[in-house]
Amino acid sequence: MDTKHCAVDGWVDAIPAPGPNGTATFDLVVRPADIDALDDAPDTLVTCTSGNPRITHELLNGIQPGDLLRATGTLAQPSVPGEPARLTVDVLEVLDTALVPVLREMVLDRYGDYVVIFDADTDAVPVFTAHGTWVGLADNPDAIAHLIDIHERVNGGDA
């Protein structure tokens, strides 16, 4: 697989989503640099993932569709033509924010030093520390407290 370290500027296509093990994923819509010189130049979709707790926190709490970002990391070209390129993000910079805030289908809530994400489409509830560290996936809202108790026992009560 062909990879290279690069920076990509693009607009966030949809609300960033939490992933497994404390990651977050999002898609960037990238325009060719010389769009004025090209006729009917297509936009490119780049799928981005980050496991950095600070970047994950920012993606899940402050980024919305339409924001212009510079994502720097390792770009892997797709092995199958037609699939989007994948960028593992090490550095994220907000270049410009969307003009109008987007209503979100998800709701963030705090449980002390923990943040949970409620989604109307599923019973499962992702749980993070307030610093963005992945805690786990509660099967339903009733299991959140149990998951937090386990995390505090394992980690000595520090979120």
PDB file of N, CA, C and O in Angstrom, residues 86-158:
ATOM      1  N   ARG A  86      -7.296   7.161   2.760  1.00  0.00           N
ATOM      2  CA  ARG A  86      -7.406   7.191   4.224  1.00  0.00           C
ATOM      3  C   ARG A  86      -6.237   7.971   4.798  1.00  0.00           C
ATOM      4  O   ARG A  86      -5.086   7.721   4.471  1.00  0.00           O
ATOM      5  N   LEU A  87      -6.579   8.924   5.685  1.00  0.00           N
ATOM      6  CA  LEU A  87      -5.566   9.752   6.326  1.00  0.00           C
ATOM      7  C   LEU A  87      -5.621   9.512   7.830  1.00  0.00           C
ATOM      8  O   LEU A  87      -6.660   9.683   8.453  1.00  0.00           O
ATOM      9  N   THR A  88      -4.497   9.078   8.403  1.00  0.00           N
ATOM     10  CA  THR A  88      -4.374   8.954   9.857  1.00  0.00           C
ATOM     11  C   THR A  88      -3.820  10.278  10.352  1.00  0.00           C
ATOM     12  O   THR A  88      -2.676  10.634  10.060  1.00  0.00           O
ATOM     13  N   VAL A  89      -4.648  11.023  11.096  1.00  0.00           N
ATOM     14  CA  VAL A  89      -4.342  12.403  11.460  1.00  0.00           C
ATOM     15  C   VAL A  89      -3.504  12.476  12.734  1.00  0.00           C
ATOM     16  O   VAL A  89      -3.869  11.914  13.762  1.00  0.00           O
ATOM     17  N   ASP A  90      -2.371  13.215  12.634  1.00  0.00           N
ATOM     18  CA  ASP A  90      -1.505  13.476  13.780  1.00  0.00           C
ATOM     19  C   ASP A  90      -1.675  14.901  14.292  1.00  0.00           C
ATOM     20  O   ASP A  90      -1.482  15.178  15.467  1.00  0.00           O
ATOM     21  N   VAL A  91      -1.996  15.823  13.377  1.00  0.00           N
ATOM     22  CA  VAL A  91      -2.164  17.242  13.708  1.00  0.00           C
ATOM     23  C   VAL A  91      -3.423  17.747  13.014  1.00  0.00           C
ATOM     24  O   VAL A  91      -3.635  17.472  11.834  1.00  0.00           O
ATOM     25  N   LEU A  92      -4.244  18.492  13.760  1.00  0.00           N
ATOM     26  CA  LEU A  92      -5.484  19.033  13.202  1.00  0.00           C
ATOM     27  C   LEU A  92      -5.529  20.526  13.476  1.00  0.00           C
ATOM     28  O   LEU A  92      -5.312  20.964  14.610  1.00  0.00           O
ATOM     29  N   GLU A  93      -5.803  21.301  12.437  1.00  0.00           N
ATOM     30  CA  GLU A  93      -5.888  22.751  12.570  1.00  0.00           C
ATOM     31  C   GLU A  93      -7.197  23.223  11.935  1.00  0.00           C
ATOM     32  O   GLU A  93      -7.527  22.829  10.814  1.00  0.00           O
ATOM     33  N   VAL A  94      -7.948  24.054  12.662  1.00  0.00           N
ATOM     34  CA  VAL A  94      -9.181  24.627  12.135  1.00  0.00           C
ATOM     35  C   VAL A  94      -8.807  25.904  11.398  1.00  0.00           C
ATOM     36  O   VAL A  94      -8.309  26.857  12.004  1.00  0.00           O
ATOM     37  N   LEU A  95      -9.042  25.929  10.083  1.00  0.00           N
ATOM     38  CA  LEU A  95      -8.718  27.097   9.270  1.00  0.00           C
ATOM     39  C   LEU A  95      -9.884  28.084   9.210  1.00  0.00           C
ATOM     40  O   LEU A  95      -9.670  29.287   9.119  1.00  0.00           O
ATOM     41  N   ASP A  96     -11.106  27.559   9.232  1.00  0.00           N
ATOM     42  CA  ASP A  96     -12.301  28.402   9.186  1.00  0.00           C
ATOM     43  C   ASP A  96     -13.481  27.580   9.690  1.00  0.00           C
ATOM     44  O   ASP A  96     -13.510  26.358   9.523  1.00  0.00           O
ATOM     45  N   THR A  97     -14.432  28.241  10.319  1.00  0.00           N
ATOM     46  CA  THR A  97     -15.606  27.539  10.837  1.00  0.00           C
ATOM     47  C   THR A  97     -16.793  27.753   9.908  1.00  0.00           C
ATOM     48  O   THR A  97     -16.852  28.734   9.163  1.00  0.00           O
ATOM     49  N   ALA A  98     -17.738  26.833   9.964  1.00  0.00           N
ATOM     50  CA  ALA A  98     -18.961  26.936   9.171  1.00  0.00           C
ATOM     51  C   ALA A  98     -19.747  28.159   9.637  1.00  0.00           C
ATOM     52  O   ALA A  98     -19.691  28.546  10.806  1.00  0.00           O
ATOM     53  N   LEU A  99     -20.489  28.750   8.732  1.00  0.00           N
ATOM     54  CA  LEU A  99     -21.234  29.959   9.060  1.00  0.00           C
ATOM     55  C   LEU A  99     -22.406  29.700   9.992  1.00  0.00           C
ATOM     56  O   LEU A  99     -22.659  30.459  10.907  1.00  0.00           O
ATOM     57  N   VAL A 100     -23.144  28.638   9.746  1.00  0.00           N
ATOM     58  CA  VAL A 100     -24.341  28.355  10.530  1.00  0.00           C
ATOM     59  C   VAL A 100     -24.140  27.055  11.293  1.00  0.00           C
ATOM     60  O   VAL A 100     -23.792  26.035  10.697  1.00  0.00           O
ATOM     61  N   PRO A 101     -24.346  27.043  12.613  1.00  0.00           N
ATOM     62  CA  PRO A 101     -24.207  25.790  13.348  1.00  0.00           C
ATOM     63  C   PRO A 101     -25.224  24.757  12.864  1.00  0.00           C
ATOM     64  O   PRO A 101     -26.346  25.098  12.512  1.00  0.00           O
ATOM     65  N   VAL A 102     -24.807  23.518  12.853  1.00  0.00           N
ATOM     66  CA  VAL A 102     -25.660  22.426  12.408  1.00  0.00           C
ATOM     67  C   VAL A 102     -26.315  21.782  13.618  1.00  0.00           C
ATOM     68  O   VAL A 102     -25.661  21.532  14.621  1.00  0.00           O
ATOM     69  N   LEU A 103     -27.601  21.535  13.525  1.00  0.00           N
ATOM     70  CA  LEU A 103     -28.264  20.792  14.598  1.00  0.00           C
ATOM     71  C   LEU A 103     -27.756  19.369  14.570  1.00  0.00           C
ATOM     72  O   LEU A 103     -27.712  18.726  13.533  1.00  0.00           O
ATOM     73  N   ARG A 104     -27.389  18.876  15.702  1.00  0.00           N
ATOM     74  CA  ARG A 104     -26.791  17.545  15.771  1.00  0.00           C
ATOM     75  C   ARG A 104     -27.828  16.500  16.164  1.00  0.00           C
ATOM     76  O   ARG A 104     -28.714  16.764  16.951  1.00  0.00           O
ATOM     77  N   GLU A 105     -27.663  15.328  15.575  1.00  0.00           N
ATOM     78  CA  GLU A 105     -28.543  14.213  15.901  1.00  0.00           C
ATOM     79  C   GLU A 105     -28.118  13.544  17.196  1.00  0.00           C
ATOM     80  O   GLU A 105     -28.829  12.733  17.741  1.00  0.00           O
ATOM     81  N   MET A 106     -26.919  13.896  17.672  1.00  0.00           N
ATOM     82  CA  MET A 106     -26.389  13.292  18.882  1.00  0.00           C
ATOM     83  C   MET A 106     -26.358  14.327  20.001  1.00  0.00           C
ATOM     84  O   MET A 106     -26.273  15.524  19.741  1.00  0.00           O
ATOM     85  N   VAL A 107     -26.420  13.847  21.221  1.00  0.00           N
ATOM     86  CA  VAL A 107     -26.382  14.728  22.389  1.00  0.00           C
ATOM     87  C   VAL A 107     -25.227  14.287  23.284  1.00  0.00           C
ATOM     88  O   VAL A 107     -25.101  13.111  23.613  1.00  0.00           O
ATOM     89  N   LEU A 108     -24.375  15.247  23.648  1.00  0.00           N
ATOM     90  CA  LEU A 108     -23.299  14.978  24.598  1.00  0.00           C
ATOM     91  C   LEU A 108     -23.801  15.303  25.993  1.00  0.00           C
ATOM     92  O   LEU A 108     -24.519  16.277  26.187  1.00  0.00           O
ATOM     93  N   ASP A 109     -23.426  14.491  26.977  1.00  0.00           N
ATOM     94  CA  ASP A 109     -23.812  14.741  28.359  1.00  0.00           C
ATOM     95  C   ASP A 109     -22.617  14.440  29.250  1.00  0.00           C
ATOM     96  O   ASP A 109     -21.763  13.624  28.903  1.00  0.00           O
ATOM     97  N   ARG A 110     -22.546  15.123  30.386  1.00  0.00           N
ATOM     98  CA  ARG A 110     -21.446  14.911  31.321  1.00  0.00           C
ATOM     99  C   ARG A 110     -21.915  14.063  32.494  1.00  0.00           C
ATOM    100  O   ARG A 110     -23.012  14.222  32.993  1.00  0.00           O
ATOM    101  N   TYR A 111     -21.062  13.161  32.913  1.00  0.00           N
ATOM    102  CA  TYR A 111     -21.229  12.379  34.138  1.00  0.00           C
ATOM    103  C   TYR A 111     -19.978  12.649  34.959  1.00  0.00           C
ATOM    104  O   TYR A 111     -19.026  11.864  34.922  1.00  0.00           O
ATOM    105  N   GLY A 112     -19.923  13.772  35.647  1.00  0.00           N
ATOM    106  CA  GLY A 112     -18.730  14.138  36.401  1.00  0.00           C
ATOM    107  C   GLY A 112     -17.563  14.362  35.464  1.00  0.00           C
ATOM    108  O   GLY A 112     -17.599  15.260  34.625  1.00  0.00           O
ATOM    109  N   ASP A 113     -16.534  13.521  35.578  1.00  0.00           N
ATOM    110  CA  ASP A 113     -15.352  13.632  34.732  1.00  0.00           C
ATOM    111  C   ASP A 113     -15.477  12.836  33.439  1.00  0.00           C
ATOM    112  O   ASP A 113     -14.476  12.590  32.763  1.00  0.00           O
ATOM    113  N   TYR A 114     -16.683  12.429  33.082  1.00  0.00           N
ATOM    114  CA  TYR A 114     -16.910  11.591  31.908  1.00  0.00           C
ATOM    115  C   TYR A 114     -17.883  12.268  30.957  1.00  0.00           C
ATOM    116  O   TYR A 114     -18.754  13.041  31.368  1.00  0.00           O
ATOM    117  N   VAL A 115     -17.733  11.960  29.669  1.00  0.00           N
ATOM    118  CA  VAL A 115     -18.622  12.468  28.639  1.00  0.00           C
ATOM    119  C   VAL A 115     -19.240  11.268  27.933  1.00  0.00           C
ATOM    120  O   VAL A 115     -18.541  10.308  27.594  1.00  0.00           O
ATOM    121  N   VAL A 116     -20.554  11.322  27.723  1.00  0.00           N
ATOM    122  CA  VAL A 116     -21.251  10.259  27.014  1.00  0.00           C
ATOM    123  C   VAL A 116     -21.949  10.868  25.804  1.00  0.00           C
ATOM    124  O   VAL A 116     -22.263  12.056  25.786  1.00  0.00           O
ATOM    125  N   ILE A 117     -22.172  10.041  24.793  1.00  0.00           N
ATOM    126  CA  ILE A 117     -22.803  10.504  23.560  1.00  0.00           C
ATOM    127  C   ILE A 117     -24.061   9.682  23.323  1.00  0.00           C
ATOM    128  O   ILE A 117     -23.994   8.478  23.080  1.00  0.00           O
ATOM    129  N   PHE A 118     -25.202  10.350  23.427  1.00  0.00           N
ATOM    130  CA  PHE A 118     -26.475   9.688  23.162  1.00  0.00           C
ATOM    131  C   PHE A 118     -26.841   9.899  21.697  1.00  0.00           C
ATOM    132  O   PHE A 118     -26.774  11.017  21.185  1.00  0.00           O
ATOM    133  N   ASP A 119     -27.223   8.824  21.042  1.00  0.00           N
ATOM    134  CA  ASP A 119     -27.635   8.867  19.643  1.00  0.00           C
ATOM    135  C   ASP A 119     -29.015   8.236  19.561  1.00  0.00           C
ATOM    136  O   ASP A 119     -29.219   7.100  20.006  1.00  0.00           O
ATOM    137  N   ALA A 120     -29.963   8.950  18.976  1.00  0.00           N
ATOM    138  CA  ALA A 120     -31.345   8.466  18.906  1.00  0.00           C
ATOM    139  C   ALA A 120     -31.475   7.188  18.091  1.00  0.00           C
ATOM    140  O   ALA A 120     -32.437   6.443  18.254  1.00  0.00           O
ATOM    141  N   ASP A 121     -30.500   6.903  17.224  1.00  0.00           N
ATOM    142  CA  ASP A 121     -30.591   5.733  16.355  1.00  0.00           C
ATOM    143  C   ASP A 121     -30.095   4.436  16.983  1.00  0.00           C
ATOM    144  O   ASP A 121     -30.217   3.377  16.382  1.00  0.00           O
ATOM    145  N   THR A 122     -29.502   4.522  18.181  1.00  0.00           N
ATOM    146  CA  THR A 122     -28.958   3.311  18.797  1.00  0.00           C
ATOM    147  C   THR A 122     -29.049   3.393  20.315  1.00  0.00           C
ATOM    148  O   THR A 122     -29.067   4.478  20.882  1.00  0.00           O
ATOM    149  N   ASP A 123     -29.098   2.239  20.970  1.00  0.00           N
ATOM    150  CA  ASP A 123     -29.094   2.195  22.430  1.00  0.00           C
ATOM    151  C   ASP A 123     -27.679   2.282  22.993  1.00  0.00           C
ATOM    152  O   ASP A 123     -27.481   2.687  24.134  1.00  0.00           O
ATOM    153  N   ALA A 124     -26.685   1.879  22.199  1.00  0.00           N
ATOM    154  CA  ALA A 124     -25.299   1.880  22.663  1.00  0.00           C
ATOM    155  C   ALA A 124     -24.843   3.318  22.934  1.00  0.00           C
ATOM    156  O   ALA A 124     -25.192   4.245  22.206  1.00  0.00           O
ATOM    157  N   VAL A 125     -24.047   3.489  23.999  1.00  0.00           N
ATOM    158  CA  VAL A 125     -23.606   4.821  24.417  1.00  0.00           C
ATOM    159  C   VAL A 125     -22.080   4.821  24.568  1.00  0.00           C
ATOM    160  O   VAL A 125     -21.553   4.201  25.493  1.00  0.00           O
ATOM    161  N   PRO A 126     -21.353   5.530  23.673  1.00  0.00           N
ATOM    162  CA  PRO A 126     -19.905   5.666  23.840  1.00  0.00           C
ATOM    163  C   PRO A 126     -19.593   6.524  25.063  1.00  0.00           C
ATOM    164  O   PRO A 126     -20.258   7.536  25.306  1.00  0.00           O
ATOM    165  N   VAL A 127     -18.574   6.117  25.826  1.00  0.00           N
ATOM    166  CA  VAL A 127     -18.189   6.830  27.046  1.00  0.00           C
ATOM    167  C   VAL A 127     -16.699   7.175  26.953  1.00  0.00           C
ATOM    168  O   VAL A 127     -15.878   6.316  26.652  1.00  0.00           O
ATOM    169  N   PHE A 128     -16.381   8.466  27.210  1.00  0.00           N
ATOM    170  CA  PHE A 128     -15.019   8.973  27.202  1.00  0.00           C
ATOM    171  C   PHE A 128     -14.777   9.712  28.505  1.00  0.00           C
ATOM    172  O   PHE A 128     -15.716  10.146  29.160  1.00  0.00           O
ATOM    173  N   THR A 129     -13.499   9.898  28.858  1.00  0.00           N
ATOM    174  CA  THR A 129     -13.207  10.824  29.945  1.00  0.00           C
ATOM    175  C   THR A 129     -13.363  12.230  29.381  1.00  0.00           C
ATOM    176  O   THR A 129     -13.401  12.423  28.168  1.00  0.00           O
ATOM    177  N   ALA A 130     -13.424  13.224  30.248  1.00  0.00           N
ATOM    178  CA  ALA A 130     -13.548  14.608  29.792  1.00  0.00           C
ATOM    179  C   ALA A 130     -12.323  15.040  28.985  1.00  0.00           C
ATOM    180  O   ALA A 130     -12.395  15.992  28.218  1.00  0.00           O
ATOM    181  N   HIS A 131     -11.205  14.310  29.118  1.00  0.00           N
ATOM    182  CA  HIS A 131      -9.988  14.611  28.366  1.00  0.00           C
ATOM    183  C   HIS A 131      -9.939  13.870  27.035  1.00  0.00           C
ATOM    184  O   HIS A 131      -8.962  13.983  26.308  1.00  0.00           O
ATOM    185  N   GLY A 132     -10.979  13.091  26.722  1.00  0.00           N
ATOM    186  CA  GLY A 132     -11.053  12.409  25.439  1.00  0.00           C
ATOM    187  C   GLY A 132     -10.547  10.989  25.419  1.00  0.00           C
ATOM    188  O   GLY A 132     -10.499  10.373  24.358  1.00  0.00           O
ATOM    189  N   THR A 133     -10.181  10.421  26.561  1.00  0.00           N
ATOM    190  CA  THR A 133      -9.712   9.037  26.609  1.00  0.00           C
ATOM    191  C   THR A 133     -10.898   8.084  26.534  1.00  0.00           C
ATOM    192  O   THR A 133     -11.888   8.255  27.233  1.00  0.00           O
ATOM    193  N   TRP A 134     -10.783   7.100  25.685  1.00  0.00           N
ATOM    194  CA  TRP A 134     -11.843   6.112  25.498  1.00  0.00           C
ATOM    195  C   TRP A 134     -12.020   5.282  26.767  1.00  0.00           C
ATOM    196  O   TRP A 134     -11.055   4.779  27.326  1.00  0.00           O
ATOM    197  N   VAL A 135     -13.279   5.157  27.228  1.00  0.00           N
ATOM    198  CA  VAL A 135     -13.605   4.328  28.392  1.00  0.00           C
ATOM    199  C   VAL A 135     -14.245   3.031  27.934  1.00  0.00           C
ATOM    200  O   VAL A 135     -13.863   1.947  28.355  1.00  0.00           O
ATOM    201  N   GLY A 136     -15.230   3.136  27.063  1.00  0.00           N
ATOM    202  CA  GLY A 136     -15.891   1.942  26.552  1.00  0.00           C
ATOM    203  C   GLY A 136     -17.247   2.269  25.961  1.00  0.00           C
ATOM    204  O   GLY A 136     -17.671   3.416  25.915  1.00  0.00           O
ATOM    205  N   LEU A 137     -17.927   1.225  25.534  1.00  0.00           N
ATOM    206  CA  LEU A 137     -19.250   1.359  24.924  1.00  0.00           C
ATOM    207  C   LEU A 137     -20.267   0.688  25.827  1.00  0.00           C
ATOM    208  O   LEU A 137     -20.237  -0.539  26.002  1.00  0.00           O
ATOM    209  N   ALA A 138     -21.151   1.490  26.421  1.00  0.00           N
ATOM    210  CA  ALA A 138     -22.214   0.940  27.266  1.00  0.00           C
ATOM    211  C   ALA A 138     -23.301   0.388  26.346  1.00  0.00           C
ATOM    212  O   ALA A 138     -23.659   1.028  25.355  1.00  0.00           O
ATOM    213  N   ASP A 139     -23.818  -0.788  26.669  1.00  0.00           N
ATOM    214  CA  ASP A 139     -24.843  -1.407  25.834  1.00  0.00           C
ATOM    215  C   ASP A 139     -26.113  -0.577  25.762  1.00  0.00           C
ATOM    216  O   ASP A 139     -26.827  -0.610  24.761  1.00  0.00           O
ATOM    217  N   ASN A 140     -26.405   0.154  26.835  1.00  0.00           N
ATOM    218  CA  ASN A 140     -27.595   1.005  26.892  1.00  0.00           C
ATOM    219  C   ASN A 140     -27.358   2.069  27.953  1.00  0.00           C
ATOM    220  O   ASN A 140     -26.392   1.990  28.721  1.00  0.00           O
ATOM    221  N   PRO A 141     -28.217   3.092  28.033  1.00  0.00           N
ATOM    222  CA  PRO A 141     -28.001   4.159  29.011  1.00  0.00           C
ATOM    223  C   PRO A 141     -27.950   3.670  30.461  1.00  0.00           C
ATOM    224  O   PRO A 141     -27.238   4.264  31.278  1.00  0.00           O
ATOM    225  N   ASP A 142     -28.655   2.590  30.789  1.00  0.00           N
ATOM    226  CA  ASP A 142     -28.632   2.075  32.155  1.00  0.00           C
ATOM    227  C   ASP A 142     -27.276   1.488  32.551  1.00  0.00           C
ATOM    228  O   ASP A 142     -26.973   1.352  33.728  1.00  0.00           O
ATOM    229  N   ALA A 143     -26.451   1.145  31.571  1.00  0.00           N
ATOM    230  CA  ALA A 143     -25.154   0.516  31.843  1.00  0.00           C
ATOM    231  C   ALA A 143     -24.009   1.525  31.962  1.00  0.00           C
ATOM    232  O   ALA A 143     -22.869   1.145  32.231  1.00  0.00           O
ATOM    233  N   ILE A 144     -24.287   2.822  31.779  1.00  0.00           N
ATOM    234  CA  ILE A 144     -23.233   3.847  31.828  1.00  0.00           C
ATOM    235  C   ILE A 144     -22.544   3.867  33.195  1.00  0.00           C
ATOM    236  O   ILE A 144     -21.312   3.836  33.281  1.00  0.00           O
ATOM    237  N   ALA A 145     -23.327   3.941  34.269  1.00  0.00           N
ATOM    238  CA  ALA A 145     -22.749   4.027  35.616  1.00  0.00           C
ATOM    239  C   ALA A 145     -21.878   2.818  35.914  1.00  0.00           C
ATOM    240  O   ALA A 145     -20.792   2.951  36.507  1.00  0.00           O
ATOM    241  N   HIS A 146     -22.292   1.626  35.501  1.00  0.00           N
ATOM    242  CA  HIS A 146     -21.514   0.406  35.719  1.00  0.00           C
ATOM    243  C   HIS A 146     -20.174   0.482  34.973  1.00  0.00           C
ATOM    244  O   HIS A 146     -19.120   0.139  35.535  1.00  0.00           O
ATOM    245  N   LEU A 147     -20.203   0.960  33.735  1.00  0.00           N
ATOM    246  CA  LEU A 147     -18.983   1.092  32.938  1.00  0.00           C
ATOM    247  C   LEU A 147     -18.020   2.098  33.579  1.00  0.00           C
ATOM    248  O   LEU A 147     -16.811   1.853  33.668  1.00  0.00           O
ATOM    249  N   ILE A 148     -18.552   3.219  34.074  1.00  0.00           N
ATOM    250  CA  ILE A 148     -17.711   4.223  34.741  1.00  0.00           C
ATOM    251  C   ILE A 148     -17.124   3.658  36.034  1.00  0.00           C
ATOM    252  O   ILE A 148     -15.944   3.868  36.335  1.00  0.00           O
ATOM    253  N   ASP A 149     -17.934   2.904  36.814  1.00  0.00           N
ATOM    254  CA  ASP A 149     -17.433   2.277  38.045  1.00  0.00           C
ATOM    255  C   ASP A 149     -16.264   1.347  37.754  1.00  0.00           C
ATOM    256  O   ASP A 149     -15.246   1.360  38.460  1.00  0.00           O
ATOM    257  N   ILE A 150     -16.393   0.536  36.717  1.00  0.00           N
ATOM    258  CA  ILE A 150     -15.314  -0.391  36.343  1.00  0.00           C
ATOM    259  C   ILE A 150     -14.063   0.403  35.953  1.00  0.00           C
ATOM    260  O   ILE A 150     -12.953   0.082  36.380  1.00  0.00           O
ATOM    261  N   HIS A 151     -14.242   1.440  35.154  1.00  0.00           N
ATOM    262  CA  HIS A 151     -13.105   2.250  34.721  1.00  0.00           C
ATOM    263  C   HIS A 151     -12.395   2.876  35.919  1.00  0.00           C
ATOM    264  O   HIS A 151     -11.157   2.894  35.982  1.00  0.00           O
ATOM    265  N   GLU A 152     -13.147   3.374  36.892  1.00  0.00           N
ATOM    266  CA  GLU A 152     -12.521   3.998  38.066  1.00  0.00           C
ATOM    267  C   GLU A 152     -11.816   2.976  38.948  1.00  0.00           C
ATOM    268  O   GLU A 152     -10.779   3.269  39.518  1.00  0.00           O
ATOM    269  N   ARG A 153     -12.370   1.760  39.054  1.00  0.00           N
ATOM    270  CA  ARG A 153     -11.698   0.717  39.837  1.00  0.00           C
ATOM    271  C   ARG A 153     -10.379   0.312  39.180  1.00  0.00           C
ATOM    272  O   ARG A 153      -9.364   0.136  39.849  1.00  0.00           O
ATOM    273  N   VAL A 154     -10.389   0.173  37.868  1.00  0.00           N
ATOM    274  CA  VAL A 154      -9.195  -0.247  37.145  1.00  0.00           C
ATOM    275  C   VAL A 154      -8.134   0.855  37.149  1.00  0.00           C
ATOM    276  O   VAL A 154      -6.938   0.592  37.246  1.00  0.00           O
ATOM    277  N   ASN A 155      -8.572   2.106  37.045  1.00  0.00           N
ATOM    278  CA  ASN A 155      -7.639   3.235  36.926  1.00  0.00           C
ATOM    279  C   ASN A 155      -7.475   4.024  38.203  1.00  0.00           C
ATOM    280  O   ASN A 155      -6.970   5.147  38.179  1.00  0.00           O
ATOM    281  N   GLY A 156      -7.915   3.516  39.326  1.00  0.00           N
ATOM    282  CA  GLY A 156      -7.718   4.178  40.598  1.00  0.00           C
ATOM    283  C   GLY A 156      -8.566   5.402  40.825  1.00  0.00           C
ATOM    284  O   GLY A 156      -8.201   6.265  41.588  1.00  0.00           O
ATOM    285  N   GLY A 157      -9.675   5.515  40.129  1.00  0.00           N
ATOM    286  CA  GLY A 157     -10.598   6.629  40.352  1.00  0.00           C
ATOM    287  C   GLY A 157     -10.256   7.873  39.582  1.00  0.00           C
ATOM    288  O   GLY A 157     -10.977   8.854  39.634  1.00  0.00           O
ATOM    289  N   ASP A 158      -9.149   7.887  38.842  1.00  0.00           N
ATOM    290  CA  ASP A 158      -8.794   9.062  38.049  1.00  0.00           C
ATOM    291  C   ASP A 158      -9.422   8.966  36.676  1.00  0.00           C
ATOM    292  O   ASP A 158      -9.282   7.970  35.995  1.00  0.00           O
TER     293      ASP A 158
END
